[in-house]
Amino acid sequence: MTVYVAPELKPPEPPPEARQLGAWVWLRKNLFNTWYNGVLTVVLAVGIVWGARGAFAFLLSPDRLWGVIPPNATNYAVDVYPRPELTRIWVTLAVVMVLVGLSSATWRPTGKTSWGTILAVVRATGVAAFAVGLLVPPTFVGRNPLLVGGAVLVLLGAVGIRAAGPAAREERLPMLGVLAGVLVLALVVIWLLPVAKTTKVPWTIEVLVLAAAHLVGRPLVRAVGEKTLKVVLSFLWVLSLPVIYLHLERKPVIPWEVVVSWLPWVLPVLVVGYLAILYASRAGRERAAALNALLVVAALAVWFVPSPMVVRLLMLVLVGFTLAAPTFASSGNGRRNFMVGWSGATFFLVYFVTLAVAETGLETQGDFLGGLNLTFLLALGGMLLSFPIGIMMALGRTSTMPIFRLLSTGYIEIVRGVPLITVLFFADKVVPRFLPPGLDFDGVVKAIIAIALFSGAYLAENVRGGLQSIPKGQYEAARALGMTTAQMTMLITLPQALRAVIPAIVGQVISLFKDTSLVAIIGLADFFRVARDIVPNQPASLGSQIENLVMAAVVYWIFTFSFSRASLRLERKLGVGTR
Amino acid sequence: MADNGKRDIIICEDVKKWFGDFQALRGISTRVYEQEVVVIIGPSGSGKSTWIRCINRLEVHQEGRIIVDGIELTSDVRNIEQIRSEVGMVFQQFNLFPHLTVMQNITLAQTWVRKRTKAEAEEKAMALLERVGIPEQAHKFPGQLSGGQQQRVAIARSLAMDPKIMLFDEPTSALDPEMIKEVLDVMKELAQSGMTMLVVTHEMGFAREVADRVIFMDQGQIVEEGTPEHFFTNPQHDRTKLFLSQIL
């Protein structure tokens, strides 16, 4: 037996240089490595070329009425929303831009990219444009610009990559800066093209608002602190939806005398709330439970005495606060948060109920919201509301208490068993019959609730999958540290479960976004309905169904594709260092 | 009261536990006094883990009594949470929270269960990380640490609650041989500082060096218990002799 002893340990070496494959070798290796793969490649290539030529010939035929799309841009965006009030929509968008700008400054997407990647995108765009130029019918006027432009882009990309050399691969361009560059480019383009002033001026302002919000956000993060700002912004995002719907886009006529008549009710409840939270967070579990029982009785009692609706709702909210107080508010910090939360909840409840009872000051026939604006409201509202529903149902279904399990399982199975159209119909036609006379919601609110209830059931199943993927040891460790069930769920299992199912949740959001097109069934004019029915039936654009449908498909695709890209980035960000 | 004058902190009387038809514990009776270090050994399936998991009620015993620090374990929720916050537990699989940093792992329960302020909790966490020898890892995520480091964080996390008793459920069984020592060193230091410890382990060296008492279990019962010296030089029961002859 020979003995081997290493003389000294070897230091690590750099990996071998990746060999650059020539185009020919690449083709041989990937497309023609066996004779049947070669045949398949040729057949598929012929098929793709044939199909693409057909599609381009169809889309670019002189018979197509593409000219009807741009003049109808406002219709697609907002449908019949009164034109003199359009500023309200722009203000809505500005509100969103402010939130986006502040969020981007607070969350600071750290993604970086390189010149090489950008140039590669330029080159790929050139290749695509050139290929399209080859495939379009020879009579198409844009053929030569496509060919020439494509060639120029390919050349630009290729030369750029070669000139930059190995430096092109260094990832040091912030993704945010690149996005900003793209936005500026888009602005330049709309100012160069013959776009109406009423379009390009507001859009320029919106982009400036976005940039300003981002720039203001940076010092704000330093002044206020990242954590606080994140919490505040999350709340603002959630609040933005009702504020936009109730305040900005409805032009409410507020009945001040009614609001004033609530005050003798609201102020005492507010004070009782402070005292109750203080007591519940200090008195210990048993006495807090007794207080809660008392409050539940009181909350039910106000429904039987003639009192404003706002007070009834406020009492229910208070019960929620005092129920959670012994667990989450027993430290000084938690108590302060609960007091602030209760003040905020009171204020916003009064605010929302006030606006909900206010008549709209807009003079239109029927529903005043429509187009892409409505599509986004429905999607955003459905999404925000479906999260609490989905999470509660998922927790209910995995709960050890049979009554919760039964109720949530029943809910999930029933809702998942019926099509969304049924749920929408139900919300629109059946639910109002069970409401007290005189109390009915707008079609938009009903649609948002129906979509949220529907989507919540699917979300619940996704979240349940996430909860089940949490190892048993996590529960045991939390238990062994003395955490209560509520703390364990909120701090340990739920955050991990949600993280684990991001891809499924994004899938759900995408399908929710597309499903909003079904609200046409209850008479709402969302983007898809405008494109399918309303625009093609106008005298000036008769017979333009195909053009409208293609345009709608492209618009939906652009948004859903951006969602899925954004979620990929999010996954990568959360995946780092967590496993 | 134990014969050396120290107070009994854990009292088990005829503790029985079934999983379905299978009886995991067939009547465990013993007492552990304050500051005692008890090492529990035995073949797998002998009920060692089940027993110490009963002591902080991660498992529920069906018959008999368990009294921890004067409080009997019953199904009353308040008793359980009170006991859990005074009994720390370290698991074979560490069970750190992967979505939180090391620092957050250690401060989370302090702030939510012990109601300490964030500053207090962080100070405590930093002191404990110094004690287990990895203060520089405070802001990493558990997934970025080695197994031995993770287990030391888990020990720090338990200690942050100021427990009166520490339970160790095979703390070194999932570790590479080179990392076992770093965890055992922390446990030795803890034992010397006067912590009451119940340790399920296969590390006979640790048992011999640190334990005040060794308990050998098989088939859900205590087969033999005594000082380490008694155990490793003069075991009495045939089953004990067989077990020790196979592992030593």
Short mmCIF file of C-alpha atoms in Angstrom, two decimals, chain A residues 86-302:
data_model
loop_
_atom_site.label_atom_id
_atom_site.label_comp_id
_atom_site.label_asym_id
_atom_site.label_seq_id
_atom_site.Cartn_x
_atom_site.Cartn_y
_atom_site.Cartn_z
CA LEU A 86 -61.06 64.99 -17.23
CA THR A 87 -58.67 66.86 -14.95
CA ARG A 88 -59.95 64.60 -12.16
CA ILE A 89 -58.58 61.58 -13.98
CA TRP A 90 -55.23 63.30 -14.50
CA VAL A 91 -55.14 64.18 -10.80
CA THR A 92 -55.88 60.53 -10.02
CA LEU A 93 -52.94 59.51 -12.13
CA ALA A 94 -50.77 62.15 -10.46
CA VAL A 95 -51.69 60.72 -7.05
CA VAL A 96 -50.58 57.30 -8.24
CA MET A 97 -47.39 58.82 -9.68
CA VAL A 98 -46.58 60.44 -6.33
CA LEU A 99 -47.04 57.10 -4.59
CA VAL A 100 -44.92 55.30 -7.20
CA GLY A 101 -42.19 57.94 -6.93
CA LEU A 102 -42.11 57.84 -3.12
CA SER A 103 -42.19 54.04 -3.13
CA SER A 104 -39.32 53.77 -5.58
CA ALA A 105 -37.28 56.10 -3.37
CA THR A 106 -38.18 54.14 -0.24
CA TRP A 107 -37.90 50.54 -1.41
CA ARG A 108 -34.96 51.41 -3.66
CA PRO A 109 -34.94 48.69 -6.30
CA THR A 110 -31.28 47.72 -6.19
CA GLY A 111 -31.20 45.96 -9.56
CA LYS A 112 -28.24 46.79 -11.78
CA THR A 113 -27.70 46.20 -15.43
CA SER A 114 -24.81 46.59 -17.84
CA TRP A 115 -24.21 48.41 -21.13
CA GLY A 116 -23.77 44.98 -22.67
CA THR A 117 -27.33 43.99 -21.76
CA ILE A 118 -28.79 47.24 -23.08
CA LEU A 119 -26.81 47.00 -26.32
CA ALA A 120 -27.86 43.37 -26.66
CA VAL A 121 -31.49 44.49 -26.34
CA VAL A 122 -30.86 47.14 -29.02
CA ARG A 123 -29.29 44.51 -31.27
CA ALA A 124 -32.15 42.05 -30.69
CA THR A 125 -34.69 44.79 -31.45
CA GLY A 126 -32.82 45.48 -34.68
CA VAL A 127 -32.85 41.80 -35.63
CA ALA A 128 -36.57 41.62 -34.91
CA ALA A 129 -37.31 44.79 -36.89
CA PHE A 130 -35.25 43.54 -39.83
CA ALA A 131 -37.00 40.15 -39.73
CA VAL A 132 -40.40 41.85 -39.63
CA GLY A 133 -39.31 44.01 -42.58
CA LEU A 134 -38.57 40.85 -44.55
CA LEU A 135 -41.90 39.28 -43.66
CA VAL A 136 -44.27 42.21 -44.29
CA PRO A 137 -45.99 42.50 -47.65
CA PRO A 138 -43.75 44.39 -50.20
CA THR A 139 -46.45 47.01 -50.69
CA PHE A 140 -46.32 48.12 -47.04
CA VAL A 141 -44.92 51.66 -46.79
CA GLY A 142 -43.04 50.95 -43.57
CA ARG A 143 -41.06 48.13 -45.13
CA ASN A 144 -37.94 50.05 -46.07
CA PRO A 145 -37.79 52.02 -42.79
CA LEU A 146 -38.06 48.69 -40.93
CA LEU A 147 -35.24 47.13 -42.93
CA VAL A 148 -32.97 50.14 -42.73
CA GLY A 149 -33.80 50.95 -39.11
CA GLY A 150 -33.33 47.31 -38.12
CA ALA A 151 -29.95 47.14 -39.83
CA VAL A 152 -28.84 50.37 -38.16
CA LEU A 153 -29.87 49.07 -34.73
CA VAL A 154 -28.06 45.77 -35.28
CA LEU A 155 -24.94 47.63 -36.34
CA LEU A 156 -25.19 50.04 -33.40
CA GLY A 157 -25.59 47.20 -30.92
CA ALA A 158 -22.82 45.07 -32.38
CA VAL A 159 -20.34 47.92 -32.74
CA GLY A 160 -21.19 49.17 -29.25
CA ILE A 161 -20.58 45.77 -27.67
CA ARG A 162 -17.28 45.35 -29.51
CA ALA A 163 -16.12 48.87 -28.65
CA ALA A 164 -16.92 48.51 -24.96
CA GLY A 165 -15.05 45.20 -24.74
CA PRO A 166 -15.11 43.35 -21.43
CA ALA A 167 -16.30 46.55 -19.68
CA ALA A 168 -19.70 45.97 -21.31
CA ARG A 169 -20.34 43.08 -18.96
CA GLU A 170 -19.90 45.07 -15.75
CA GLU A 171 -23.25 45.43 -14.03
CA ARG A 172 -23.10 48.96 -12.74
CA LEU A 173 -25.98 50.83 -14.36
CA PRO A 174 -28.84 51.18 -11.85
CA MET A 175 -32.02 49.71 -13.30
CA LEU A 176 -33.94 52.70 -11.99
CA GLY A 177 -31.77 55.08 -14.03
CA VAL A 178 -32.31 53.02 -17.15
CA LEU A 179 -36.09 53.12 -16.60
CA ALA A 180 -35.88 56.89 -16.13
CA GLY A 181 -33.93 57.10 -19.41
CA VAL A 182 -36.63 55.13 -21.19
CA LEU A 183 -39.30 57.48 -19.80
CA VAL A 184 -37.38 60.56 -20.99
CA LEU A 185 -36.98 58.92 -24.40
CA ALA A 186 -40.72 58.27 -24.54
CA LEU A 187 -41.38 61.93 -23.69
CA VAL A 188 -39.04 63.10 -26.43
CA VAL A 189 -40.80 60.81 -28.89
CA ILE A 190 -44.31 62.10 -28.09
CA TRP A 191 -43.08 65.69 -28.42
CA LEU A 192 -41.53 64.90 -31.81
CA LEU A 193 -44.54 63.05 -33.15
CA PRO A 194 -47.74 64.91 -34.08
CA VAL A 195 -49.51 64.12 -30.81
CA ALA A 196 -52.33 66.34 -29.56
CA LYS A 197 -51.33 68.96 -26.96
CA THR A 198 -54.08 67.69 -24.64
CA THR A 199 -52.21 64.39 -24.50
CA LYS A 200 -48.57 65.33 -24.38
CA VAL A 201 -48.78 68.19 -21.90
CA PRO A 202 -50.56 66.20 -19.15
CA TRP A 203 -48.32 63.18 -19.69
CA THR A 204 -45.22 65.34 -19.42
CA ILE A 205 -46.57 66.75 -16.18
CA GLU A 206 -47.28 63.24 -14.88
CA VAL A 207 -43.72 62.13 -15.58
CA LEU A 208 -42.37 65.28 -13.92
CA VAL A 209 -44.58 64.58 -10.88
CA LEU A 210 -43.16 61.06 -10.77
CA ALA A 211 -39.60 62.33 -10.91
CA ALA A 212 -40.28 65.04 -8.33
CA ALA A 213 -41.86 62.53 -5.95
CA HIS A 214 -38.82 60.29 -6.30
CA LEU A 215 -36.43 63.17 -5.66
CA VAL A 216 -38.44 64.37 -2.66
CA GLY A 217 -38.61 60.79 -1.43
CA ARG A 218 -34.86 60.43 -1.01
CA PRO A 219 -34.32 63.10 1.66
CA LEU A 220 -37.66 62.06 3.15
CA VAL A 221 -36.34 58.53 3.72
CA ARG A 222 -33.36 59.96 5.57
CA ALA A 223 -35.51 62.31 7.64
CA VAL A 224 -38.35 59.96 8.58
CA GLY A 225 -36.62 56.60 8.52
CA GLU A 226 -37.09 53.81 6.03
CA LYS A 227 -39.22 51.57 8.21
CA THR A 228 -41.78 54.22 9.15
CA LEU A 229 -42.05 55.41 5.58
CA LYS A 230 -42.63 51.87 4.35
CA VAL A 231 -45.52 51.38 6.76
CA VAL A 232 -46.99 54.79 5.91
CA LEU A 233 -46.70 54.19 2.17
CA SER A 234 -48.31 50.77 2.44
CA PHE A 235 -51.27 52.38 4.20
CA LEU A 236 -51.41 55.15 1.60
CA TRP A 237 -51.47 52.62 -1.21
CA VAL A 238 -54.40 50.83 0.36
CA LEU A 239 -56.16 54.12 1.07
CA SER A 240 -55.51 55.51 -2.39
CA LEU A 241 -58.13 53.27 -3.93
CA PRO A 242 -61.20 54.47 -1.97
CA VAL A 243 -59.91 58.05 -2.05
CA ILE A 244 -59.59 57.89 -5.82
CA TYR A 245 -62.94 56.26 -6.30
CA LEU A 246 -65.00 58.15 -3.73
CA HIS A 247 -63.38 61.54 -3.84
CA LEU A 248 -61.51 62.24 -7.03
CA GLU A 249 -63.58 60.53 -9.65
CA ARG A 250 -67.08 60.91 -8.22
CA LYS A 251 -66.97 64.67 -7.58
CA PRO A 252 -68.98 64.15 -4.40
CA VAL A 253 -71.50 66.68 -3.13
CA ILE A 254 -70.94 66.35 0.60
CA PRO A 255 -74.03 66.67 2.86
CA TRP A 256 -72.39 68.66 5.65
CA GLU A 257 -75.46 68.87 7.88
CA VAL A 258 -75.66 65.06 7.98
CA VAL A 259 -71.98 64.77 8.86
CA VAL A 260 -72.35 67.30 11.67
CA SER A 261 -75.34 65.38 13.05
CA TRP A 262 -73.03 62.34 13.53
CA LEU A 263 -70.59 64.15 15.78
CA PRO A 264 -72.51 63.72 19.08
CA TRP A 265 -72.33 59.97 18.40
CA VAL A 266 -68.84 59.67 17.01
CA LEU A 267 -66.93 61.69 19.61
CA PRO A 268 -68.10 59.66 22.64
CA VAL A 269 -67.36 56.40 20.81
CA LEU A 270 -63.89 57.69 20.00
CA VAL A 271 -63.18 58.43 23.67
CA VAL A 272 -64.69 55.12 24.82
CA GLY A 273 -62.41 53.47 22.28
CA TYR A 274 -59.27 55.03 23.76
CA LEU A 275 -60.27 53.95 27.26
CA ALA A 276 -61.23 50.44 26.12
CA ILE A 277 -57.94 49.88 24.29
CA LEU A 278 -55.97 51.20 27.25
CA TYR A 279 -57.85 48.90 29.60
CA ALA A 280 -57.71 45.83 27.34
CA SER A 281 -53.96 46.20 26.82
CA ARG A 282 -53.21 46.52 30.55
CA ALA A 283 -55.81 44.55 32.45
CA GLY A 284 -54.64 41.05 31.60
CA ARG A 285 -56.30 38.42 29.52
CA GLU A 286 -59.33 37.58 31.62
CA ARG A 287 -60.56 41.09 32.27
CA ALA A 288 -59.85 42.06 28.66
CA ALA A 289 -62.02 39.13 27.57
CA ALA A 290 -64.84 40.35 29.83
CA LEU A 291 -64.52 43.85 28.35
CA ASN A 292 -64.62 42.38 24.86
CA ALA A 293 -67.79 40.47 25.60
CA LEU A 294 -69.31 43.70 26.86
CA LEU A 295 -68.24 45.57 23.72
CA VAL A 296 -69.60 42.87 21.41
CA VAL A 297 -72.97 43.22 23.13
CA ALA A 298 -72.79 47.00 22.80
CA ALA A 299 -71.79 46.75 19.14
CA LEU A 300 -74.80 44.53 18.47
CA ALA A 301 -77.07 46.77 20.52
CA VAL A 302 -76.40 49.89 18.44
#
